[in-house]
CSV table of C-alpha atoms in Angstrom, one decimal:
chain,number,residue,atom,x,y,z
X,220,ASN,CA,31.8,6.0,31.5
X,221,ALA,CA,35.3,5.0,32.6
X,222,GLN,CA,35.1,7.6,35.4
X,223,ILE,CA,31.8,6.2,36.6
X,224,ALA,CA,33.1,2.7,36.4
X,225,LEU,CA,36.2,3.7,38.5
X,226,ARG,CA,34.0,5.4,41.1
X,227,ASP,CA,31.7,2.4,41.2
X,228,ASP,CA,34.8,0.2,41.8
X,229,LEU,CA,35.8,2.6,44.6
X,230,ILE,CA,32.3,2.3,46.2
X,231,ARG,CA,32.6,-1.5,46.0
X,232,ASN,CA,36.0,-1.3,47.7
X,233,ILE,CA,34.7,1.0,50.4
X,234,ASN,CA,31.8,-1.5,51.0
X,235,GLY,CA,34.4,-4.3,51.3
X,236,ASP,CA,36.4,-2.2,53.8
X,237,ILE,CA,33.2,-1.5,55.8
X,238,HIS,CA,32.3,-5.2,55.8
X,239,ASN,CA,35.8,-6.0,57.1
X,240,ILE,CA,35.6,-3.4,59.8
X,241,GLU,CA,32.2,-4.8,60.9
X,242,GLY,CA,33.8,-8.2,61.1
X,243,GLU,CA,36.6,-6.8,63.3
X,244,ILE,CA,34.1,-5.1,65.5
X,245,ASN,CA,32.1,-8.3,65.9
X,246,ALA,CA,35.3,-10.2,66.7
X,247,GLY,CA,36.2,-7.6,69.2
X,248,LEU,CA,32.8,-7.9,70.9
X,249,LYS,CA,33.3,-11.7,71.2
X,250,ASN,CA,36.7,-11.1,72.6
X,251,VAL,CA,35.4,-8.7,75.2
X,252,GLY,CA,32.8,-11.3,76.2
X,253,LEU,CA,35.4,-13.9,76.6
X,254,LEU,CA,37.7,-11.6,78.6
X,255,LYS,CA,34.8,-10.6,80.9
X,256,GLU,CA,34.1,-14.3,81.5
X,257,ASP,CA,37.8,-14.8,82.3
X,258,ILE,CA,37.7,-11.8,84.7
X,259,SER,CA,34.6,-13.3,86.4
X,260,ALA,CA,36.4,-16.6,86.9
X,261,LEU,CA,39.5,-14.9,88.1
X,262,LYS,CA,37.5,-12.8,90.6
X,263,ARG,CA,35.7,-15.9,91.9
X,264,GLU,CA,39.1,-17.6,92.5
X,265,TYR,CA,40.5,-14.4,94.0
X,266,GLY,CA,37.5,-14.2,96.3
X,267,LYS,CA,38.1,-17.7,97.5
X,268,MET,CA,41.7,-16.9,98.1
X,269,ILE,CA,40.8,-13.8,100.1
X,270,LYS,CA,38.4,-15.8,102.2
X,271,ARG,CA,41.1,-18.3,103.0
X,272,ALA,CA,43.5,-15.5,103.8
X,273,TYR,CA,40.9,-13.9,106.1
X,274,ARG,CA,40.8,-17.1,108.1
X,275,GLN,CA,44.5,-16.8,108.5
X,276,ARG,CA,44.5,-13.1,108.8
X,277,SER,CA,47.1,-12.1,111.3
X,278,SER,CA,50.8,-12.5,111.0
X,279,TYR,CA,50.7,-14.0,114.5
X,280,ASP,CA,48.5,-16.8,113.1
X,281,LYS,CA,50.9,-17.4,110.3
X,282,LEU,CA,53.8,-17.6,112.7
X,283,MET,CA,51.8,-20.0,114.9
X,284,TYR,CA,51.1,-22.1,111.9
X,285,VAL,CA,54.8,-22.2,111.0
X,286,PHE,CA,56.1,-22.8,114.5
X,287,ALA,CA,53.4,-25.4,115.3
X,288,SER,CA,55.2,-27.9,113.1
X,289,GLU,CA,57.0,-30.9,114.5
X,290,SER,CA,60.4,-30.2,112.8
X,291,PHE,CA,62.5,-27.4,111.3
X,292,TYR,CA,62.0,-28.9,107.9
X,293,ARG,CA,58.2,-28.8,108.2
X,294,ALA,CA,58.4,-25.3,109.6
X,295,TYR,CA,60.4,-24.2,106.6
X,296,LYS,CA,57.9,-25.9,104.3
X,297,ARG,CA,55.0,-24.2,106.0
X,298,TYR,CA,56.8,-20.8,105.7
X,299,LYS,CA,57.3,-21.4,102.0
X,300,ILE,CA,53.6,-22.4,101.6
X,301,THR,CA,52.5,-19.1,103.2
X,302,GLN,CA,54.9,-17.2,100.9
X,303,ARG,CA,53.6,-19.0,97.8
X,304,PHE,CA,50.0,-18.4,98.8
X,305,ALA,CA,50.7,-14.6,99.2
X,306,GLU,CA,52.4,-14.6,95.9
X,307,ALA,CA,49.5,-16.4,94.3
X,308,ARG,CA,47.1,-13.7,95.6
X,309,ARG,CA,49.3,-11.0,94.1
X,310,GLN,CA,49.5,-12.8,90.8
X,311,GLN,CA,45.8,-13.3,90.7
X,312,ALA,CA,45.2,-9.6,91.3
X,313,GLN,CA,47.6,-8.7,88.6
X,314,MET,CA,45.9,-11.2,86.2
X,315,ILE,CA,42.6,-9.5,86.9
X,316,GLN,CA,44.0,-6.1,86.2
X,317,GLY,CA,45.7,-7.4,83.0
X,318,LYS,CA,42.4,-8.8,81.7
X,319,GLU,CA,40.6,-5.5,82.5
X,320,GLN,CA,43.3,-3.6,80.7
X,321,ASP,CA,42.9,-6.0,77.7
X,322,ILE,CA,39.2,-5.2,77.7
X,323,LEU,CA,39.9,-1.5,77.7
X,324,LEU,CA,42.3,-1.9,74.7
X,325,VAL,CA,39.8,-4.0,72.8
X,326,VAL,CA,37.0,-1.4,73.4
X,327,GLN,CA,39.4,1.4,72.3
X,328,ARG,CA,40.2,-0.5,69.2
X,329,MET,CA,36.5,-1.1,68.5
X,330,GLU,CA,35.8,2.6,68.9
X,331,SER,CA,38.6,3.4,66.5
X,332,ASP,CA,37.1,0.9,64.0
X,333,LYS,CA,33.7,2.4,64.4
X,334,GLN,CA,35.2,5.9,63.7
X,335,GLN,CA,36.9,4.5,60.6
X,336,LYS,CA,33.7,2.9,59.5
X,337,SER,CA,31.9,6.2,59.9
X,338,GLU,CA,34.5,8.0,57.8
X,339,LEU,CA,34.3,5.3,55.1
X,340,LEU,CA,30.5,5.6,55.0
X,341,LYS,CA,30.8,9.4,54.6
X,342,SER,CA,33.3,8.8,51.8
X,343,LYS,CA,31.0,6.2,50.2
X,344,GLU,CA,28.1,8.7,50.3
X,345,GLY,CA,30.2,11.3,48.7
X,346,GLU,CA,31.3,9.0,45.9
X,347,LYS,CA,27.7,8.0,45.3
X,348,LYS,CA,26.7,11.6,44.9
X,349,GLU,CA,29.6,12.2,42.6
X,350,VAL,CA,28.6,9.1,40.5
X,351,GLU,CA,25.0,10.4,40.3
X,352,SER,CA,26.2,13.8,39.3
X,353,LEU,CA,28.4,12.3,36.6
X,354,LYS,CA,25.5,10.2,35.3
X,355,GLN,CA,23.2,13.2,35.2
X,356,THR,CA,25.8,15.2,33.4
X,357,GLN,CA,26.3,12.4,30.9
X,358,GLN,CA,22.5,12.0,30.5
X,359,GLY,CA,22.2,15.7,29.9
X,360,LYS,CA,24.9,15.6,27.2
X,361,LEU,CA,23.4,12.6,25.7
X,362,SER,CA,20.0,14.2,25.4
X,363,ASP,CA,21.6,17.4,24.0
X,364,LEU,CA,23.4,15.2,21.4
X,365,LYS,CA,20.1,13.4,20.5
X,366,LYS,CA,18.4,16.7,20.0
X,367,GLU,CA,21.2,17.9,17.9
X,368,GLU,CA,21.1,14.7,15.9
X,369,ALA,CA,17.4,15.1,15.4
X,370,ARG,CA,17.8,18.7,14.3
X,371,LEU,CA,20.6,17.8,11.9
X,372,LYS,CA,18.5,14.9,10.5
X,373,SER,CA,15.5,17.1,10.0
X,374,GLN,CA,17.8,19.8,8.4
X,375,GLN,CA,19.3,17.1,6.1
X,376,ALA,CA,15.9,15.8,5.1
X,377,LYS,CA,14.8,19.4,4.4
X,378,GLN,CA,17.8,19.9,2.2
X,379,LYS,CA,17.1,16.7,0.3
X,380,SER,CA,13.6,17.7,-0.3
X,381,ASP,CA,14.6,21.1,-1.6
């Protein structure tokens, strides 16, 4: 009985672990959804940046923009603006790649969690079979003992009547 109780506790613990893993998988799915939304927003912003950059596509146009200013100070400011704009485009592209990498990592973690869940389910099924086997063995022993008890009682009653 103690062995069956321990195995039942093990099955309950496995069920709890499976439930926790399912929660992690669901949280991962929500996280992937949020990351995909972030990527979509970043791509829209990046698209707008690229359209603006296309309008100012040649380095000659950039130079004309810089040199068309009224003073050296304004020319310097325009030059810095073009540099910051180019840096912003690079950063935006890096952010998109970073978010895509995050999604890949979350998906890999979810696959690992699913594998772990599958292994736990197999373990749970094995434990259930073992519990059933133990119960059947105990039931068999109990019925043997009851038969023996009945035989001994009938033998005792026979001896008393003799």
